[in-house]
Amino acid sequence: MMMLIKLFLLVSLFTFCQGKKINTWEEEYPFIKNASSFSSNFKVLVLERGGVPYGNKNTSLKNFHINLADTSPNSPAQLFVVEGVFNVRPRILGGGSSINGGFYSRPSLRSLMELGLDPKLAYKSYPWIEKQIVQWPVLNPWQRAVKNALLQAGITPDNGYTFEHLSGTKISGTIFDKDGIRHSAAELLKSANPKNLDVLIHARAQKIVFDQSSGKPRAVGVIFKDEKGEQHEAVLSNKKKSEVILSSGAIGSPQLLLLSGIGPKAELEQMNISVVLNNQFVGKGMADNTQNNIIVPFNRPVEQSQVQIVGITREGIYIEANSGFGQSPSSIHYTHDNSTSGEEQNEELPHEAYNAGGLLFKVSNPLSTGELSLNNTNADDIPNISFNYFSNPQDLQTCVNGYHILEKLVKTNYLTQFMQPGNDTFQKLLKYTVNENINLIPKTADVTKSLEQYCRQTVITFWHYHGGCHKGKVISSKYEVLGAHGLRVIDGSTFVKAPGTNPQATVLMLGRYMGIKILRKRLGKAAGV
């Protein structure tokens, strides 16, 4: 069925979220409906491939790992494996902001310039996000100890509480409140005009439809499937300002372009996809920021925490910490819920039980890159992805340098006070961590013999993968797809480097930033922003 959309179509498989439990979320967000309710009365339409997080306790801080460990078909976190490393793609309203570790930190001015953004407008856009969903954390004893250890190890100065990207040690923002409730991107929907917005959940975009009758191909709509498997076509109005915006993330956006006929000609023809635009760069330049770490088993109970502090080194190593979260399913325990009656009385509820902390570090700007390509034409499947972890020797050396910093940290009196007897030296902690870091990479008997080998065999991810739709190759400086009309990509797939210690702040800011840009272009001073 052909449907008319009055202004423009926004396709999003990786955007908004609401972590706060609301019994009547339908009343607070009346514009969020199942995809099967699709009708023609739309001005702005958001297509979300997942469901809503309302009432889902796994979006809270305490169930962070439980959420990621859910491998059911409708899980908010769709599991995939690249080169032996477990990763996830969000599948829920809110995307990454509803399943991530919640850390919020702006990038440097240099990073904004490298992204080709106007710093003045960027710095105006960040506070719009921060005032609505970002909190200052209250450090638990482990986070406080790691902060002091970083300073003692020479990661100075102490920059206190700040969102800014500054060399040294700082406390930054979080989207978890003091009760562990997540406040993520969906809460920004409260600022929208509900009369102009419709959000369809369980709406799985299949391809973009183009008019190729004259000149450049123009995006005129999107084909999607609803929760019942029925197919629909959302069609733009014939106004020149109508457009499709992909915000599907570093996996979804290049994948959807390829499925729609934009990409390397030979690859598209191999999949029997009609070529709309031959662009060899779609899906290229994929990168993932590696996480390597040390797990410290505690000699005392310490409350759970996700990343709250960060040590920023000048050589591009970012050190963070968490506590109370394991990677193995063995850290998830079950208890009976006796608080209800009837059939639900004996329900087994999962909870995390892991008495240890992590010292994590990130290689900030990996030179090792890979690519994304289709393995079939099913938009629900994860495509072929490579990141080529540590294929560039410089990345491997940066990882080794990161472990040298961790060695300094675990020798400080701030951290030794937490350590169990028998797991209280750097070498012993390395050996302990081998069994705690879960990946599918084969381990040699002498895995701790060299740090280079240790980096390769124990690597995991920060879930900061990016690339596939780079500026100047796939999109223009205005985020418009090169060679096409009425189509933009606005998300982390456009990043050559993941900005800042954690890209969440900039991904959210970019939505506000480009919204202002588009409104100013269309309405001028009447835009009011």
Short mmCIF file of C-alpha atoms in Angstrom, two decimals:
data_model
loop_
_atom_site.label_atom_id
_atom_site.label_comp_id
_atom_site.label_asym_id
_atom_site.label_seq_id
_atom_site.Cartn_x
_atom_site.Cartn_y
_atom_site.Cartn_z
CA MET A 1 0.00 0.00 0.00
CA MET A 2 1.29 3.46 -0.92
CA MET A 3 1.18 5.99 1.91
CA LEU A 4 1.63 9.76 1.93
CA ILE A 5 3.91 11.52 4.38
CA LYS A 6 3.42 15.25 4.57
CA LEU A 7 6.89 16.52 5.49
CA PHE A 8 9.71 13.99 5.62
CA LEU A 9 10.46 10.46 6.66
CA LEU A 10 12.98 9.71 9.38
CA VAL A 11 14.17 6.11 9.37
CA SER A 12 15.76 5.12 12.67
CA LEU A 13 16.81 1.67 13.80
CA PHE A 14 19.27 3.07 16.34
CA THR A 15 17.88 6.10 18.10
CA PHE A 16 15.62 6.89 20.96
CA CYS A 17 15.11 5.26 24.38
CA GLN A 18 13.33 5.67 27.71
CA GLY A 19 14.75 3.85 30.68
CA LYS A 20 12.31 5.13 33.33
CA LYS A 21 9.51 2.67 34.05
CA ILE A 22 6.12 4.20 33.22
CA ASN A 23 3.02 2.08 33.77
CA THR A 24 1.09 4.10 31.22
CA TRP A 25 3.81 5.02 28.76
CA GLU A 26 1.18 5.01 26.01
CA GLU A 27 -0.38 8.06 27.66
CA GLU A 28 2.92 9.91 27.98
CA TYR A 29 4.02 9.00 24.46
CA PRO A 30 0.77 8.63 22.49
CA PHE A 31 2.67 8.95 19.21
CA ILE A 32 4.46 5.59 19.75
CA LYS A 33 2.50 2.74 18.17
CA ASN A 34 2.99 -0.69 16.66
CA ALA A 35 4.06 -0.70 13.03
CA SER A 36 0.85 -2.45 11.96
CA SER A 37 -1.05 0.75 12.83
CA PHE A 38 0.67 2.57 9.95
CA SER A 39 -1.60 5.07 8.19
CA SER A 40 -1.23 8.03 5.85
CA ASN A 41 -1.53 10.87 8.37
CA PHE A 42 2.13 11.55 9.09
CA LYS A 43 4.35 14.58 9.05
CA VAL A 44 7.46 13.07 10.66
CA LEU A 45 7.70 9.30 10.86
CA VAL A 46 10.28 7.33 12.84
CA LEU A 47 10.70 3.63 12.10
CA GLU A 48 12.20 1.63 14.98
CA ARG A 49 12.97 -2.04 14.38
CA GLY A 50 12.73 -3.00 18.07
CA GLY A 51 10.20 -2.62 20.83
CA VAL A 52 9.97 -0.24 23.77
CA PRO A 53 12.04 -0.49 26.94
CA TYR A 54 9.21 0.63 29.22
CA GLY A 55 8.70 -1.95 31.95
CA ASN A 56 11.88 -3.76 30.93
CA LYS A 57 13.93 -3.92 34.13
CA ASN A 58 16.99 -4.97 32.16
CA THR A 59 17.58 -1.40 31.00
CA SER A 60 18.49 -0.40 34.57
CA LEU A 61 22.04 -0.14 35.84
CA LYS A 62 21.88 -3.27 37.98
CA ASN A 63 20.84 -5.42 35.01
CA PHE A 64 23.36 -4.04 32.51
CA HIS A 65 25.04 -7.41 31.88
CA ILE A 66 21.75 -9.34 31.98
CA ASN A 67 20.49 -7.19 29.11
CA LEU A 68 23.58 -7.89 27.01
CA ALA A 69 23.43 -11.61 27.84
CA ASP A 70 19.87 -11.94 26.48
CA THR A 71 20.21 -13.78 23.16
CA SER A 72 16.49 -14.31 22.51
CA PRO A 73 15.16 -13.34 19.04
CA ASN A 74 13.58 -10.14 20.33
CA SER A 75 16.39 -9.17 22.69
CA PRO A 76 17.18 -5.45 22.90
CA ALA A 77 20.80 -6.42 22.19
CA GLN A 78 21.28 -8.46 19.00
CA LEU A 79 24.39 -10.59 19.43
CA PHE A 80 27.05 -10.95 16.75
CA VAL A 81 30.67 -12.06 16.71
CA VAL A 82 33.54 -10.50 14.77
CA GLU A 83 36.92 -12.23 14.74
CA GLY A 84 36.09 -14.05 17.95
CA VAL A 85 34.92 -10.92 19.80
CA PHE A 86 31.33 -10.77 21.08
CA ASN A 87 29.46 -7.61 20.14
CA VAL A 88 25.87 -6.38 20.07
CA ARG A 89 23.67 -4.28 17.84
CA PRO A 90 20.83 -2.45 19.64
CA ARG A 91 17.30 -3.54 18.84
CA ILE A 92 15.09 -1.35 21.00
CA LEU A 93 13.64 2.15 20.99
CA GLY A 94 16.63 4.15 22.12
CA GLY A 95 19.27 2.07 20.43
CA GLY A 96 22.65 2.22 22.09
CA SER A 97 21.52 4.66 24.74
CA SER A 98 19.19 2.03 26.21
CA ILE A 99 21.75 -0.76 26.57
CA ASN A 100 25.13 0.97 27.00
CA GLY A 101 27.24 1.79 30.06
CA GLY A 102 25.77 5.28 30.25
CA PHE A 103 29.01 7.31 30.30
CA TYR A 104 28.71 10.83 28.88
CA SER A 105 31.75 12.88 27.87
CA ARG A 106 32.28 15.48 25.15
CA PRO A 107 35.15 15.19 22.66
CA SER A 108 37.97 17.68 22.18
CA LEU A 109 37.70 20.76 19.99
CA ARG A 110 40.14 19.09 17.61
CA SER A 111 37.83 16.10 17.32
CA LEU A 112 34.89 18.34 16.44
CA MET A 113 37.00 20.03 13.77
CA GLU A 114 38.01 16.64 12.35
CA LEU A 115 34.33 15.74 12.13
CA GLY A 116 33.80 18.86 10.03
CA LEU A 117 31.40 20.39 12.55
CA ASP A 118 30.88 24.02 13.53
CA PRO A 119 32.19 24.10 17.13
CA LYS A 120 29.96 27.04 18.06
CA LEU A 121 26.80 25.17 17.09
CA ALA A 122 28.09 21.92 18.59
CA TYR A 123 28.72 23.59 21.95
CA LYS A 124 25.23 25.05 21.76
CA SER A 125 23.75 21.61 21.06
CA TYR A 126 25.43 19.61 23.84
CA PRO A 127 23.67 21.46 26.72
CA TRP A 128 20.29 20.74 25.14
CA ILE A 129 21.03 17.04 25.70
CA GLU A 130 22.69 17.46 29.08
CA LYS A 131 19.90 19.45 30.72
CA GLN A 132 17.39 16.72 29.94
CA ILE A 133 19.09 13.37 30.53
CA VAL A 134 22.62 13.68 31.97
CA GLN A 135 23.47 13.42 35.68
CA TRP A 136 26.62 13.80 37.77
CA PRO A 137 27.54 10.45 39.34
CA VAL A 138 28.15 9.73 43.00
CA LEU A 139 31.38 7.72 43.17
CA ASN A 140 31.40 4.44 45.05
CA PRO A 141 34.59 3.38 46.93
CA TRP A 142 36.03 1.55 43.90
CA GLN A 143 35.51 4.45 41.49
CA ARG A 144 37.00 6.86 44.03
CA ALA A 145 40.01 4.58 44.54
CA VAL A 146 40.64 4.26 40.79
CA LYS A 147 40.44 8.04 40.41
CA ASN A 148 43.09 8.48 43.12
CA ALA A 149 45.22 5.70 41.64
CA LEU A 150 45.18 7.38 38.22
CA LEU A 151 46.42 10.61 39.76
CA GLN A 152 49.10 8.78 41.75
CA ALA A 153 50.21 6.99 38.57
CA GLY A 154 50.77 10.34 36.85
CA ILE A 155 47.54 10.79 34.85
CA THR A 156 47.29 14.41 35.92
CA PRO A 157 45.95 16.99 36.55
CA ASP A 158 42.79 16.32 38.55
CA ASN A 159 40.13 17.97 36.38
CA GLY A 160 37.27 17.29 38.80
CA TYR A 161 33.73 17.15 37.41
CA THR A 162 33.62 18.16 33.76
CA PHE A 163 32.10 17.08 30.45
CA GLU A 164 35.12 18.47 28.58
CA HIS A 165 37.85 16.30 27.06
CA LEU A 166 40.98 17.25 29.02
CA SER A 167 44.24 15.40 29.52
CA GLY A 168 44.38 14.09 33.07
CA THR A 169 41.77 12.47 35.29
CA LYS A 170 38.15 13.57 35.54
CA ILE A 171 34.67 12.62 36.65
CA SER A 172 32.18 12.93 33.80
CA GLY A 173 28.45 12.54 33.26
CA THR A 174 26.16 9.53 33.22
CA ILE A 175 22.65 8.86 31.97
CA PHE A 176 21.95 6.76 35.09
CA ASP A 177 20.45 8.59 38.05
CA LYS A 178 21.25 7.92 41.72
CA ASP A 179 18.68 5.10 41.77
CA GLY A 180 20.24 3.37 38.77
CA ILE A 181 17.41 4.35 36.43
CA ARG A 182 18.47 5.01 32.86
CA HIS A 183 17.56 8.33 31.24
CA SER A 184 18.31 7.93 27.59
CA ALA A 185 17.53 9.48 24.25
CA ALA A 186 13.80 8.72 24.27
CA GLU A 187 13.28 11.29 26.99
CA LEU A 188 14.29 13.89 24.43
CA LEU A 189 11.03 13.04 22.67
CA LYS A 190 9.28 15.03 25.39
CA SER A 191 10.62 18.13 23.65
CA ALA A 192 8.92 17.19 20.39
CA ASN A 193 5.58 18.44 19.13
CA PRO A 194 3.46 15.27 19.43
CA LYS A 195 1.11 16.52 16.74
CA ASN A 196 3.93 16.35 14.20
CA LEU A 197 5.54 13.07 15.25
CA ASP A 198 4.71 9.39 14.86
CA VAL A 199 7.00 6.59 16.03
CA LEU A 200 6.37 3.06 14.79
CA ILE A 201 7.95 0.23 16.78
CA HIS A 202 8.68 -3.25 15.39
CA ALA A 203 9.02 -1.51 12.02
CA ARG A 204 11.87 -3.24 10.21
CA ALA A 205 13.08 -1.15 7.27
CA GLN A 206 13.85 -3.30 4.23
CA LYS A 207 14.98 -0.80 1.61
CA ILE A 208 14.77 2.78 0.45
CA VAL A 209 12.69 3.45 -2.66
CA PHE A 210 14.06 5.80 -5.34
CA ASP A 211 12.64 7.71 -8.27
CA GLN A 212 15.20 7.34 -11.07
CA SER A 213 13.13 8.87 -13.85
CA SER A 214 15.28 11.97 -14.25
CA GLY A 215 18.77 13.05 -13.19
CA LYS A 216 19.99 11.99 -9.76
CA PRO A 217 17.95 9.31 -8.03
CA ARG A 218 15.64 10.77 -5.40
CA ALA A 219 14.57 8.95 -2.25
CA VAL A 220 10.78 8.81 -2.28
CA GLY A 221 9.98 6.33 0.48
CA VAL A 222 10.85 3.29 2.54
CA ILE A 223 9.59 -0.27 2.50
CA PHE A 224 9.26 -1.84 5.94
CA LYS A 225 7.72 -4.85 7.65
CA ASP A 226 5.52 -4.62 10.73
CA GLU A 227 5.40 -6.88 13.81
CA LYS A 228 3.14 -9.32 11.94
CA GLY A 229 5.50 -9.61 8.99
CA GLU A 230 3.24 -7.58 6.72
CA GLN A 231 5.00 -5.24 4.29
CA HIS A 232 4.22 -1.53 3.94
CA GLU A 233 5.58 1.31 1.86
CA ALA A 234 5.83 4.76 3.40
CA VAL A 235 5.95 7.35 0.63
CA LEU A 236 7.18 10.93 0.86
CA SER A 237 5.19 13.87 -0.34
CA ASN A 238 6.36 15.38 -3.62
CA LYS A 239 7.75 18.46 -1.90
CA LYS A 240 11.44 19.07 -2.60
CA LYS A 241 12.20 19.38 1.12
CA SER A 242 10.86 15.91 1.91
CA GLU A 243 13.63 13.46 2.72
CA VAL A 244 14.65 10.16 4.25
CA ILE A 245 17.19 10.29 7.10
CA LEU A 246 19.05 7.15 8.12
CA SER A 247 20.07 7.00 11.76
CA SER A 248 20.54 3.27 11.82
CA GLY A 249 24.07 3.14 13.22
CA ALA A 250 27.37 1.90 11.88
CA ILE A 251 25.85 -1.46 10.96
CA GLY A 252 22.33 -0.52 9.93
CA SER A 253 22.98 2.53 7.77
CA PRO A 254 25.57 1.04 5.37
CA GLN A 255 23.60 -2.21 5.31
CA LEU A 256 20.39 -0.41 4.34
CA LEU A 257 22.18 1.61 1.66
CA LEU A 258 23.51 -1.62 0.16
CA LEU A 259 20.09 -3.29 0.28
CA SER A 260 18.67 -0.22 -1.46
CA GLY A 261 21.16 -0.36 -4.34
CA ILE A 262 23.82 2.10 -3.19
CA GLY A 263 27.27 0.56 -2.93
CA PRO A 264 29.94 -1.34 -4.88
CA LYS A 265 28.40 -2.42 -8.19
CA ALA A 266 29.95 -5.89 -8.24
CA GLU A 267 28.75 -6.67 -4.71
CA LEU A 268 25.22 -5.49 -5.45
CA GLU A 269 25.00 -7.48 -8.67
CA GLN A 270 26.24 -10.58 -6.86
CA MET A 271 23.23 -10.22 -4.56
CA ASN A 272 20.88 -9.53 -7.49
CA ILE A 273 20.23 -6.02 -6.19
CA SER A 274 19.48 -3.37 -8.82
CA VAL A 275 22.23 -0.75 -8.80
CA VAL A 276 20.98 2.75 -8.00
CA LEU A 277 24.40 4.30 -7.33
CA ASN A 278 27.79 2.67 -7.76
CA ASN A 279 29.79 3.75 -4.70
CA GLN A 280 32.75 1.59 -3.72
CA PHE A 281 33.11 3.26 -0.31
CA VAL A 282 29.81 2.15 1.26
CA GLY A 283 30.65 -0.19 4.12
CA LYS A 284 34.36 0.60 4.02
CA GLY A 285 36.52 1.98 6.83
CA MET A 286 34.76 0.07 9.60
CA ALA A 287 36.57 0.28 12.94
CA ASP A 288 35.96 -0.85 16.51
CA ASN A 289 37.71 0.55 19.56
CA THR A 290 39.25 -2.36 21.42
CA GLN A 291 38.80 -2.89 25.13
CA ASN A 292 41.56 -4.61 27.08
CA ASN A 293 41.43 -4.83 30.83
CA ILE A 294 42.33 -6.35 34.15
CA ILE A 295 39.71 -7.83 36.46
CA VAL A 296 40.36 -7.32 40.18
CA PRO A 297 38.52 -9.78 42.48
CA PHE A 298 37.48 -7.91 45.61
CA ASN A 299 38.11 -8.85 49.22
CA ARG A 300 34.94 -7.02 50.26
CA PRO A 301 31.48 -6.27 48.88
CA VAL A 302 31.40 -3.21 46.60
CA GLU A 303 28.27 -1.84 44.96
CA GLN A 304 27.81 -1.95 41.21
CA SER A 305 29.01 0.91 39.06
CA GLN A 306 29.50 1.63 35.40
CA VAL A 307 32.07 4.07 34.04
CA GLN A 308 32.13 7.35 35.98
CA ILE A 309 35.76 8.46 35.85
CA VAL A 310 38.32 8.46 33.06
CA GLY A 311 42.04 8.96 32.77
CA ILE A 312 42.90 10.64 29.47
CA THR A 313 46.51 10.21 28.37
CA ARG A 314 48.25 12.24 25.71
CA GLU A 315 49.13 9.10 23.74
CA GLY A 316 45.46 8.26 23.14
CA ILE A 317 44.81 5.72 25.88
CA TYR A 318 41.64 6.18 27.93
CA ILE A 319 41.42 4.34 31.27
CA GLU A 320 38.05 3.69 32.89
CA ALA A 321 36.60 1.44 35.59
CA ASN A 322 33.50 -0.49 36.56
CA SER A 323 32.47 -2.83 39.37
CA GLY A 324 30.05 -5.66 40.01
CA PHE A 325 29.57 -6.78 36.39
CA GLY A 326 30.94 -9.98 34.90
CA GLN A 327 31.01 -11.20 31.32
CA SER A 328 30.28 -14.87 31.89
CA PRO A 329 26.70 -16.15 32.29
CA SER A 330 27.92 -17.73 35.53
CA SER A 331 27.79 -14.29 37.17
CA ILE A 332 24.01 -14.17 36.62
CA HIS A 333 22.06 -15.85 39.43
CA TYR A 334 18.35 -16.50 39.84
CA THR A 335 16.04 -16.04 42.81
CA HIS A 336 12.34 -16.73 43.26
CA ASP A 337 10.01 -13.76 43.34
CA ASN A 338 7.70 -14.16 46.32
CA SER A 339 6.27 -10.66 46.13
CA THR A 340 3.36 -11.60 43.88
CA SER A 341 0.60 -14.13 43.99
CA GLY A 342 -0.81 -16.67 41.59
CA GLU A 343 1.08 -17.93 38.57
CA GLU A 344 3.83 -15.31 38.88
CA GLN A 345 4.74 -16.16 42.45
CA ASN A 346 7.50 -18.64 41.58
CA GLU A 347 8.99 -16.60 38.77
CA GLU A 348 12.78 -16.79 38.73
CA LEU A 349 14.33 -13.34 38.51
CA PRO A 350 17.90 -12.91 37.28
CA HIS A 351 20.37 -10.77 39.17
CA GLU A 352 24.06 -10.03 38.79
CA ALA A 353 26.38 -11.39 41.48
CA TYR A 354 29.98 -10.54 40.69
CA ASN A 355 32.30 -9.28 43.39
CA ALA A 356 35.05 -7.78 41.26
CA GLY A 357 36.03 -4.60 39.50
CA GLY A 358 37.42 -3.83 36.09
CA LEU A 359 40.25 -1.56 34.99
CA LEU A 360 39.53 -0.92 31.33
CA PHE A 361 41.38 0.94 28.63
CA LYS A 362 40.57 1.94 25.10
CA VAL A 363 42.75 2.45 22.04
CA SER A 364 41.22 5.78 21.05
CA ASN A 365 41.91 6.04 17.32
CA PRO A 366 42.55 2.57 15.90
CA LEU A 367 44.41 2.44 12.61
CA SER A 368 43.20 -1.13 12.07
CA THR A 369 40.07 -1.07 9.92
CA GLY A 370 37.80 -3.48 8.11
CA GLU A 371 34.61 -3.43 6.11
CA LEU A 372 30.95 -4.38 5.98
CA SER A 373 29.31 -6.33 3.17
CA LEU A 374 26.08 -8.22 2.64
CA ASN A 375 25.85 -11.95 3.23
CA ASN A 376 22.20 -12.00 2.16
CA THR A 377 19.32 -9.62 1.47
CA ASN A 378 17.63 -10.03 4.85
CA ALA A 379 17.71 -6.67 6.64
CA ASP A 380 17.18 -8.38 10.01
CA ASP A 381 20.43 -10.34 9.77
CA ILE A 382 23.86 -9.07 10.76
CA PRO A 383 25.92 -8.51 7.59
CA ASN A 384 29.51 -9.64 7.10
CA ILE A 385 31.74 -7.42 9.25
CA SER A 386 35.48 -7.25 9.78
CA PHE A 387 37.41 -4.92 12.08
CA ASN A 388 40.85 -6.54 11.74
CA TYR A 389 41.70 -6.01 15.40
CA PHE A 390 45.39 -5.13 15.97
CA SER A 391 46.28 -5.64 12.32
CA ASN A 392 48.14 -2.33 12.51
CA PRO A 393 51.28 -2.66 14.70
CA GLN A 394 50.75 0.80 16.18
CA ASP A 395 47.42 -0.27 17.69
CA LEU A 396 49.10 -3.27 19.27
CA GLN A 397 51.86 -1.12 20.75
CA THR A 398 49.25 1.27 22.15
CA CYS A 399 47.57 -1.69 23.83
CA VAL A 400 50.88 -2.79 25.37
CA ASN A 401 51.40 0.76 26.66
CA GLY A 402 47.93 0.63 28.18
CA TYR A 403 48.85 -2.44 30.20
CA HIS A 404 51.96 -0.68 31.46
CA ILE A 405 49.66 2.01 32.88
CA LEU A 406 47.41 -0.62 34.49
CA GLU A 407 50.48 -2.18 36.08
CA LYS A 408 51.21 1.15 37.76
CA LEU A 409 47.61 1.41 38.94
CA VAL A 410 47.42 -2.01 40.59
CA LYS A 411 50.59 -1.26 42.55
CA THR A 412 49.09 1.83 44.20
CA ASN A 413 47.91 1.54 47.79
CA TYR A 414 44.52 2.81 46.65
CA LEU A 415 43.84 -0.42 44.75
CA THR A 416 45.85 -3.03 46.66
CA GLN A 417 43.46 -2.58 49.60
CA PHE A 418 40.67 -4.12 47.48
CA MET A 419 42.61 -7.18 46.28
CA GLN A 420 42.10 -10.75 47.40
CA PRO A 421 45.15 -12.64 48.71
CA GLY A 422 46.55 -14.68 45.84
CA ASN A 423 45.33 -12.20 43.24
CA ASP A 424 47.33 -9.20 44.37
CA THR A 425 50.09 -8.77 41.77
CA PHE A 426 50.01 -7.63 38.15
CA GLN A 427 50.99 -11.07 36.79
CA LYS A 428 48.43 -12.87 38.95
CA LEU A 429 45.72 -10.46 37.87
CA LEU A 430 46.62 -11.03 34.22
CA LYS A 431 46.20 -14.78 34.69
CA TYR A 432 42.92 -14.31 36.56
CA THR A 433 41.55 -12.06 33.82
CA VAL A 434 42.19 -14.64 31.07
CA ASN A 435 39.30 -16.73 32.37
CA GLU A 436 37.06 -13.73 33.06
CA ASN A 437 37.39 -11.98 29.68
CA ILE A 438 34.97 -13.88 27.48
CA ASN A 439 35.69 -14.18 23.78
CA LEU A 440 36.07 -16.98 21.23
CA ILE A 441 39.75 -16.36 20.51
CA PRO A 442 41.87 -19.48 21.19
CA LYS A 443 44.20 -19.06 24.18
CA THR A 444 47.72 -20.44 24.22
CA ALA A 445 49.11 -21.96 27.41
CA ASP A 446 51.58 -19.09 27.68
CA VAL A 447 49.06 -16.31 26.98
CA THR A 448 50.65 -14.05 29.62
CA LYS A 449 54.17 -14.55 28.26
CA SER A 450 54.07 -11.27 26.32
CA LEU A 451 51.70 -8.33 26.50
CA GLU A 452 51.43 -8.32 22.70
CA GLN A 453 50.06 -11.85 22.82
CA TYR A 454 47.88 -11.00 25.79
CA CYS A 455 46.35 -8.04 23.94
CA ARG A 456 45.44 -10.19 20.95
CA GLN A 457 44.01 -13.13 22.89
CA THR A 458 41.97 -11.31 25.55
CA VAL A 459 40.60 -8.41 23.50
CA ILE A 460 36.92 -7.49 23.85
CA THR A 461 34.94 -4.46 22.69
CA PHE A 462 33.75 -1.11 24.00
CA TRP A 463 30.81 -1.28 21.55
CA HIS A 464 32.12 1.91 19.92
CA TYR A 465 32.22 0.56 16.37
CA HIS A 466 31.90 3.20 13.66
CA GLY A 467 32.40 3.92 9.96
CA GLY A 468 30.90 2.66 6.73
CA CYS A 469 29.43 6.00 5.52
CA HIS A 470 32.32 8.46 5.70
CA LYS A 471 32.12 12.12 4.74
CA GLY A 472 33.50 12.89 1.30
CA LYS A 473 33.11 9.26 0.25
CA VAL A 474 29.51 8.31 0.98
CA ILE A 475 27.99 11.55 2.30
CA SER A 476 28.62 15.27 1.85
CA SER A 477 29.44 17.82 4.53
CA LYS A 478 25.67 18.26 4.88
CA TYR A 479 25.29 14.51 5.55
CA GLU A 480 23.52 14.06 2.21
CA VAL A 481 24.25 10.83 0.34
CA LEU A 482 26.50 11.66 -2.59
CA GLY A 483 24.79 11.30 -5.95
CA ALA A 484 21.26 11.20 -4.52
CA HIS A 485 18.54 13.65 -3.57
CA GLY A 486 16.40 13.50 -0.45
CA LEU A 487 18.60 11.11 1.52
CA ARG A 488 20.90 11.73 4.49
CA VAL A 489 22.86 9.60 6.96
CA ILE A 490 23.24 11.06 10.46
CA ASP A 491 24.85 8.67 12.95
CA GLY A 492 28.10 6.99 13.99
CA SER A 493 28.58 5.38 10.59
CA THR A 494 29.84 8.79 9.42
CA PHE A 495 32.72 8.85 11.95
CA VAL A 496 36.28 8.10 10.86
CA LYS A 497 37.23 8.19 14.55
CA ALA A 498 34.97 7.65 17.55
CA PRO A 499 34.87 11.13 19.16
CA GLY A 500 36.00 11.51 22.76
CA THR A 501 36.40 8.84 25.39
CA ASN A 502 32.88 7.59 24.65
CA PRO A 503 30.97 8.68 21.51
CA GLN A 504 27.48 8.75 23.05
CA ALA A 505 27.53 12.49 23.76
CA THR A 506 28.47 13.37 20.20
CA VAL A 507 26.03 10.95 18.57
CA LEU A 508 23.21 12.56 20.55
CA MET A 509 24.53 16.06 19.92
CA LEU A 510 24.72 15.38 16.18
CA GLY A 511 20.98 14.77 16.04
CA ARG A 512 20.28 18.14 17.65
CA TYR A 513 23.00 19.84 15.59
CA MET A 514 21.68 18.63 12.24
CA GLY A 515 18.09 19.28 13.27
CA ILE A 516 19.00 22.93 13.81
CA LYS A 517 20.90 23.03 10.51
CA ILE A 518 17.94 21.62 8.58
CA LEU A 519 15.41 23.92 10.26
CA ARG A 520 17.55 27.00 9.63
CA LYS A 521 17.93 26.05 5.98
CA ARG A 522 14.19 25.60 5.55
CA LEU A 523 12.77 28.33 7.77
CA GLY A 524 15.55 30.86 8.27
CA LYS A 525 15.02 33.09 11.31
CA ALA A 526 11.53 31.67 11.71
CA ALA A 527 13.12 28.42 12.89
CA GLY A 528 13.76 30.04 16.26
CA VAL A 529 16.91 28.01 16.98
#
